[in-house]
Amino acid sequence: GIQVEQSPPDLILQEGANSTLRCNFSDSVNNLQWFHQNPWGQLINLFYIPSGTKQNGRLSATTVATERYSLLYISSSQTTDSGVYFCAQTGANNLFFGTGTRLTVIP
Amino acid sequence: DAGVTQSPTHLIKTRGQQVTLRCSPISGHKSVSWYQQVLGQGPQFIFQYYEKEERGRGNFPDRFSARQFPNYSSELNVNALLLGDSALYLCASSLGGMNTEAFFGQGTRLTVV
């Protein structure tokens, strides 16, 4: 099956710092999504990005489908950015998730 | 517009019991998928339904079953609960088809004691 690897597994930042989260895939990219899981467990959609670059405020994402990776950039991090970030790729009928990056932003 | 809604939000059951979790998709979405997330891991696929038909099944035992109703809402049933079934159960809704964006509900946190 599809393997999704995320790095780093854990990240601690000072408020205001920038960060880059990476997602590697074992198979060609069809549908690629980034999520932020809040402390209550809900997965919040950040980006739907099979290829190219998208930006939404302080967040942006880039997927290089030919090289099977995606990057999530967080600029000027805030304490509310804390949580677990997941990337997920579509298989035949479902999403395959990575193990996540746990981000902690310290005031 | 309402997002994906799941009920209940929390549930405590005893080993051997049965549980039913419910999900209402976003209006206009015809596909519902179920995922199990245990602590410290990413969500794992259980089932996908599209237009009331099962389109995919993950590597879960037959104790897990699901169905989708004419209004596209869905139920996930788990029989003979084990301690290891304790997890966050997430429902995802999408328009359907291979490359459509999925949206998740807030989840049902199941604890088996």
mmCIF file of C-alpha atoms in Angstrom:
data_model
loop_
_atom_site.group_PDB
_atom_site.id
_atom_site.type_symbol
_atom_site.label_atom_id
_atom_site.label_comp_id
_atom_site.label_asym_id
_atom_site.label_seq_id
_atom_site.Cartn_x
_atom_site.Cartn_y
_atom_site.Cartn_z
ATOM 1 C CA GLY A 1 0.000 0.000 0.000
ATOM 2 C CA ILE A 2 0.888 3.661 -0.089
ATOM 3 C CA GLN A 3 3.443 4.742 2.524
ATOM 4 C CA VAL A 4 3.419 8.302 3.812
ATOM 5 C CA GLU A 5 6.307 9.610 5.891
ATOM 6 C CA GLN A 6 6.320 12.901 7.741
ATOM 7 C CA SER A 7 9.215 14.796 9.249
ATOM 8 C CA PRO A 8 10.113 15.948 11.750
ATOM 9 C CA PRO A 9 7.958 13.973 14.201
ATOM 10 C CA ASP A 10 8.177 16.736 16.775
ATOM 11 C CA LEU A 11 8.945 20.436 16.501
ATOM 12 C CA ILE A 12 9.189 23.104 19.181
ATOM 13 C CA LEU A 13 9.261 26.736 18.100
ATOM 14 C CA GLN A 14 9.397 30.126 19.695
ATOM 15 C CA GLU A 15 6.435 32.306 18.775
ATOM 16 C CA GLY A 16 7.230 34.256 15.620
ATOM 17 C CA ALA A 17 9.557 31.652 14.136
ATOM 18 C CA ASN A 18 9.099 29.977 10.754
ATOM 19 C CA SER A 19 8.972 26.240 10.080
ATOM 20 C CA THR A 20 8.827 23.700 7.267
ATOM 21 C CA LEU A 21 7.095 20.341 7.555
ATOM 22 C CA ARG A 22 7.775 17.627 5.001
ATOM 23 C CA CYS A 23 5.720 14.752 3.616
ATOM 24 C CA ASN A 24 7.177 11.983 1.421
ATOM 25 C CA PHE A 25 5.120 9.479 -0.580
ATOM 26 C CA SER A 26 5.829 6.024 -1.912
ATOM 27 C CA ASP A 27 3.469 6.309 -4.858
ATOM 28 C CA SER A 28 2.563 8.929 -7.430
ATOM 29 C CA VAL A 29 0.419 11.740 -6.023
ATOM 30 C CA ASN A 30 -3.263 11.894 -6.900
ATOM 31 C CA ASN A 31 -4.963 13.808 -4.146
ATOM 32 C CA LEU A 32 -2.834 15.368 -1.420
ATOM 33 C CA GLN A 33 -4.251 17.099 1.634
ATOM 34 C CA TRP A 34 -2.758 18.805 4.685
ATOM 35 C CA PHE A 35 -4.677 18.883 7.960
ATOM 36 C CA HIS A 36 -4.238 20.439 11.384
ATOM 37 C CA GLN A 37 -5.647 18.357 14.234
ATOM 38 C CA ASN A 38 -6.810 20.554 17.065
ATOM 39 C CA PRO A 39 -6.619 19.549 20.747
ATOM 40 C CA TRP A 40 -10.195 18.255 20.584
ATOM 41 C CA GLY A 41 -9.328 15.881 17.768
ATOM 42 C CA GLN A 42 -10.971 17.511 14.795
ATOM 43 C CA LEU A 43 -9.056 17.512 11.530
ATOM 44 C CA ILE A 44 -9.098 20.985 10.021
ATOM 45 C CA ASN A 45 -8.482 21.230 6.279
ATOM 46 C CA LEU A 46 -5.470 23.357 5.427
ATOM 47 C CA PHE A 47 -4.726 22.581 1.780
ATOM 48 C CA TYR A 48 -5.888 20.347 -1.038
ATOM 49 C CA ILE A 49 -2.785 20.395 -3.220
ATOM 50 C CA PRO A 50 -2.052 17.530 -5.654
ATOM 51 C CA SER A 51 0.616 19.699 -7.288
ATOM 52 C CA GLY A 52 1.973 23.238 -7.332
ATOM 53 C CA THR A 53 1.924 25.879 -4.622
ATOM 54 C CA LYS A 54 -0.908 27.426 -2.624
ATOM 55 C CA GLN A 55 -0.954 30.077 0.075
ATOM 56 C CA ASN A 56 -3.456 30.907 2.776
ATOM 57 C CA GLY A 57 -2.379 33.668 5.105
ATOM 58 C CA ARG A 58 0.709 32.634 7.070
ATOM 59 C CA LEU A 59 0.533 29.107 5.676
ATOM 60 C CA SER A 60 1.615 27.872 2.292
ATOM 61 C CA ALA A 61 2.138 24.459 0.739
ATOM 62 C CA THR A 62 4.049 23.070 -2.201
ATOM 63 C CA THR A 63 3.689 19.635 -3.770
ATOM 64 C CA VAL A 64 6.280 18.331 -6.231
ATOM 65 C CA ALA A 65 4.409 15.368 -7.647
ATOM 66 C CA THR A 66 7.282 14.120 -9.846
ATOM 67 C CA GLU A 67 9.534 13.828 -6.774
ATOM 68 C CA ARG A 68 6.764 12.540 -4.482
ATOM 69 C CA TYR A 69 6.945 15.082 -1.682
ATOM 70 C CA SER A 70 5.016 17.975 -0.248
ATOM 71 C CA LEU A 71 6.054 20.802 2.075
ATOM 72 C CA LEU A 72 3.973 22.860 4.488
ATOM 73 C CA TYR A 73 5.393 26.250 5.466
ATOM 74 C CA ILE A 74 4.276 28.079 8.583
ATOM 75 C CA SER A 75 5.513 31.637 8.936
ATOM 76 C CA SER A 76 5.425 33.870 12.013
ATOM 77 C CA SER A 77 4.125 31.001 14.115
ATOM 78 C CA GLN A 78 1.552 31.645 16.847
ATOM 79 C CA THR A 79 0.620 29.595 19.897
ATOM 80 C CA THR A 80 -2.661 28.712 18.197
ATOM 81 C CA ASP A 81 -0.650 26.884 15.513
ATOM 82 C CA SER A 82 0.207 24.215 18.089
ATOM 83 C CA GLY A 83 -1.165 20.753 17.423
ATOM 84 C CA VAL A 84 -0.525 17.845 15.099
ATOM 85 C CA TYR A 85 -0.168 18.347 11.356
ATOM 86 C CA PHE A 86 -1.033 15.469 9.046
ATOM 87 C CA CYS A 87 -0.589 15.000 5.345
ATOM 88 C CA ALA A 88 -2.663 12.401 3.542
ATOM 89 C CA GLN A 89 -2.662 10.936 0.070
ATOM 90 C CA THR A 90 -5.563 9.275 -1.714
ATOM 91 C CA GLY A 91 -5.417 5.573 -2.528
ATOM 92 C CA ALA A 92 -8.141 3.664 -4.363
ATOM 93 C CA ASN A 93 -10.958 4.722 -2.058
ATOM 94 C CA ASN A 94 -9.426 6.288 0.977
ATOM 95 C CA LEU A 95 -6.809 8.602 2.417
ATOM 96 C CA PHE A 96 -3.473 7.273 3.633
ATOM 97 C CA PHE A 97 -2.184 9.372 6.508
ATOM 98 C CA GLY A 98 1.303 9.962 7.750
ATOM 99 C CA THR A 99 2.146 9.691 11.448
ATOM 100 C CA GLY A 100 2.026 13.440 11.840
ATOM 101 C CA THR A 101 4.262 16.263 13.036
ATOM 102 C CA ARG A 102 3.528 17.517 16.555
ATOM 103 C CA LEU A 103 4.157 21.263 16.647
ATOM 104 C CA THR A 104 4.466 23.174 19.906
ATOM 105 C CA VAL A 105 4.736 26.954 19.743
ATOM 106 C CA ILE A 106 6.051 28.550 22.913
ATOM 107 C CA PRO A 107 5.108 32.163 23.820
ATOM 108 C CA ASP B 1 -23.683 25.568 5.943
ATOM 109 C CA ALA B 2 -23.292 22.788 8.433
ATOM 110 C CA GLY B 3 -20.110 20.778 8.248
ATOM 111 C CA VAL B 4 -19.782 17.081 8.920
ATOM 112 C CA THR B 5 -21.562 16.196 12.155
ATOM 113 C CA GLN B 6 -20.923 13.130 14.275
ATOM 114 C CA SER B 7 -22.716 11.783 17.303
ATOM 115 C CA PRO B 8 -22.162 11.116 20.074
ATOM 116 C CA THR B 9 -18.983 13.080 20.834
ATOM 117 C CA HIS B 10 -17.945 10.801 23.681
ATOM 118 C CA LEU B 11 -18.928 7.288 24.628
ATOM 119 C CA ILE B 12 -17.930 4.782 27.282
ATOM 120 C CA LYS B 13 -18.740 1.117 26.732
ATOM 121 C CA THR B 14 -17.923 -2.163 28.440
ATOM 122 C CA ARG B 15 -16.024 -4.996 26.790
ATOM 123 C CA GLY B 16 -18.334 -7.243 24.791
ATOM 124 C CA GLN B 17 -20.930 -4.551 24.185
ATOM 125 C CA GLN B 18 -21.984 -3.163 20.838
ATOM 126 C CA VAL B 19 -21.796 0.484 19.732
ATOM 127 C CA THR B 20 -23.293 2.557 16.908
ATOM 128 C CA LEU B 21 -21.708 5.797 15.769
ATOM 129 C CA ARG B 22 -23.464 8.239 13.456
ATOM 130 C CA CYS B 23 -22.342 10.695 10.808
ATOM 131 C CA SER B 24 -24.133 13.287 8.688
ATOM 132 C CA PRO B 25 -22.160 14.508 5.672
ATOM 133 C CA ILE B 26 -21.998 17.990 4.225
ATOM 134 C CA SER B 27 -25.097 18.764 2.175
ATOM 135 C CA GLY B 28 -24.553 17.624 -1.399
ATOM 136 C CA HIS B 29 -21.786 15.158 -0.511
ATOM 137 C CA LYS B 30 -22.535 11.572 -1.454
ATOM 138 C CA SER B 31 -19.476 9.818 -0.055
ATOM 139 C CA VAL B 32 -18.826 9.015 3.589
ATOM 140 C CA SER B 33 -15.709 7.350 4.960
ATOM 141 C CA TRP B 34 -14.843 6.138 8.451
ATOM 142 C CA TYR B 35 -11.421 6.218 10.104
ATOM 143 C CA GLN B 36 -10.055 4.998 13.423
ATOM 144 C CA GLN B 37 -7.335 6.976 15.165
ATOM 145 C CA VAL B 38 -5.547 5.531 18.171
ATOM 146 C CA LEU B 39 -3.372 7.703 20.368
ATOM 147 C CA GLY B 40 -0.144 8.814 18.722
ATOM 148 C CA GLN B 41 -0.983 7.564 15.242
ATOM 149 C CA GLY B 42 -2.551 8.863 12.070
ATOM 150 C CA PRO B 43 -6.127 7.895 11.173
ATOM 151 C CA GLN B 44 -6.589 4.418 9.666
ATOM 152 C CA PHE B 45 -9.213 3.724 7.007
ATOM 153 C CA ILE B 46 -12.160 1.511 7.967
ATOM 154 C CA PHE B 47 -14.884 1.931 5.298
ATOM 155 C CA GLN B 48 -15.955 4.093 2.403
ATOM 156 C CA TYR B 49 -19.530 4.367 1.143
ATOM 157 C CA TYR B 50 -20.695 6.122 -2.008
ATOM 158 C CA GLU B 51 -24.310 6.296 -3.093
ATOM 159 C CA LYS B 52 -25.195 3.763 -0.382
ATOM 160 C CA GLU B 53 -22.768 1.150 -1.652
ATOM 161 C CA GLU B 54 -19.567 0.025 0.035
ATOM 162 C CA ARG B 55 -16.640 1.122 -2.127
ATOM 163 C CA GLY B 56 -13.754 0.236 0.122
ATOM 164 C CA ARG B 57 -12.871 -1.603 3.304
ATOM 165 C CA GLY B 58 -9.728 -1.358 5.379
ATOM 166 C CA ASN B 59 -7.980 -4.058 7.345
ATOM 167 C CA PHE B 60 -10.472 -4.333 10.206
ATOM 168 C CA PRO B 61 -12.246 -7.439 11.571
ATOM 169 C CA ASP B 62 -15.816 -8.378 10.717
ATOM 170 C CA ARG B 63 -16.924 -6.967 14.062
ATOM 171 C CA PHE B 64 -16.860 -3.631 12.246
ATOM 172 C CA SER B 65 -19.718 -2.885 9.856
ATOM 173 C CA ALA B 66 -21.296 0.207 8.364
ATOM 174 C CA ARG B 67 -24.096 1.383 6.150
ATOM 175 C CA GLN B 68 -25.203 4.500 4.339
ATOM 176 C CA PHE B 69 -28.788 5.706 4.195
ATOM 177 C CA PRO B 70 -30.746 7.318 1.328
ATOM 178 C CA ASN B 71 -30.036 10.760 2.802
ATOM 179 C CA TYR B 72 -26.295 9.875 2.676
ATOM 180 C CA SER B 73 -25.875 9.797 6.439
ATOM 181 C CA SER B 74 -23.989 6.797 7.761
ATOM 182 C CA GLU B 75 -23.642 4.540 10.776
ATOM 183 C CA LEU B 76 -20.614 2.611 11.956
ATOM 184 C CA ASN B 77 -21.307 -0.430 14.142
ATOM 185 C CA VAL B 78 -18.785 -2.276 16.228
ATOM 186 C CA ASN B 79 -19.775 -5.547 17.912
ATOM 187 C CA ALA B 80 -18.134 -7.451 20.758
ATOM 188 C CA LEU B 81 -16.046 -4.457 21.810
ATOM 189 C CA LEU B 82 -12.454 -4.998 22.866
ATOM 190 C CA LEU B 83 -10.250 -2.726 24.942
ATOM 191 C CA GLY B 84 -8.206 -2.120 21.790
ATOM 192 C CA ASP B 85 -11.211 -0.551 20.070
ATOM 193 C CA SER B 86 -10.780 2.502 22.289
ATOM 194 C CA ALA B 87 -9.981 5.291 19.849
ATOM 195 C CA LEU B 88 -11.189 8.435 18.130
ATOM 196 C CA TYR B 89 -13.530 7.527 15.272
ATOM 197 C CA LEU B 90 -13.600 10.062 12.476
ATOM 198 C CA CYS B 91 -16.083 10.453 9.668
ATOM 199 C CA ALA B 92 -15.135 12.126 6.394
ATOM 200 C CA SER B 93 -17.453 13.480 3.740
ATOM 201 C CA SER B 94 -16.674 14.235 0.098
ATOM 202 C CA LEU B 95 -18.423 14.742 -3.195
ATOM 203 C CA GLY B 96 -17.194 11.336 -4.268
ATOM 204 C CA GLY B 97 -14.840 10.099 -6.915
ATOM 205 C CA MET B 98 -11.110 9.646 -6.824
ATOM 206 C CA ASN B 99 -9.738 13.144 -6.458
ATOM 207 C CA THR B 100 -12.152 15.072 -4.326
ATOM 208 C CA GLU B 101 -11.347 16.888 -1.117
ATOM 209 C CA ALA B 102 -12.389 15.186 2.117
ATOM 210 C CA PHE B 103 -13.793 17.050 5.132
ATOM 211 C CA PHE B 104 -13.873 15.566 8.620
ATOM 212 C CA GLY B 105 -16.261 15.732 11.521
ATOM 213 C CA GLN B 106 -15.191 16.402 15.104
ATOM 214 C CA GLY B 107 -15.026 12.689 15.851
ATOM 215 C CA THR B 108 -16.458 10.319 18.434
ATOM 216 C CA ARG B 109 -14.131 9.377 21.245
ATOM 217 C CA LEU B 110 -14.889 5.790 22.288
ATOM 218 C CA THR B 111 -13.535 4.362 25.504
ATOM 219 C CA VAL B 112 -13.942 0.643 26.172
ATOM 220 C CA VAL B 113 -13.516 -0.418 29.803
#
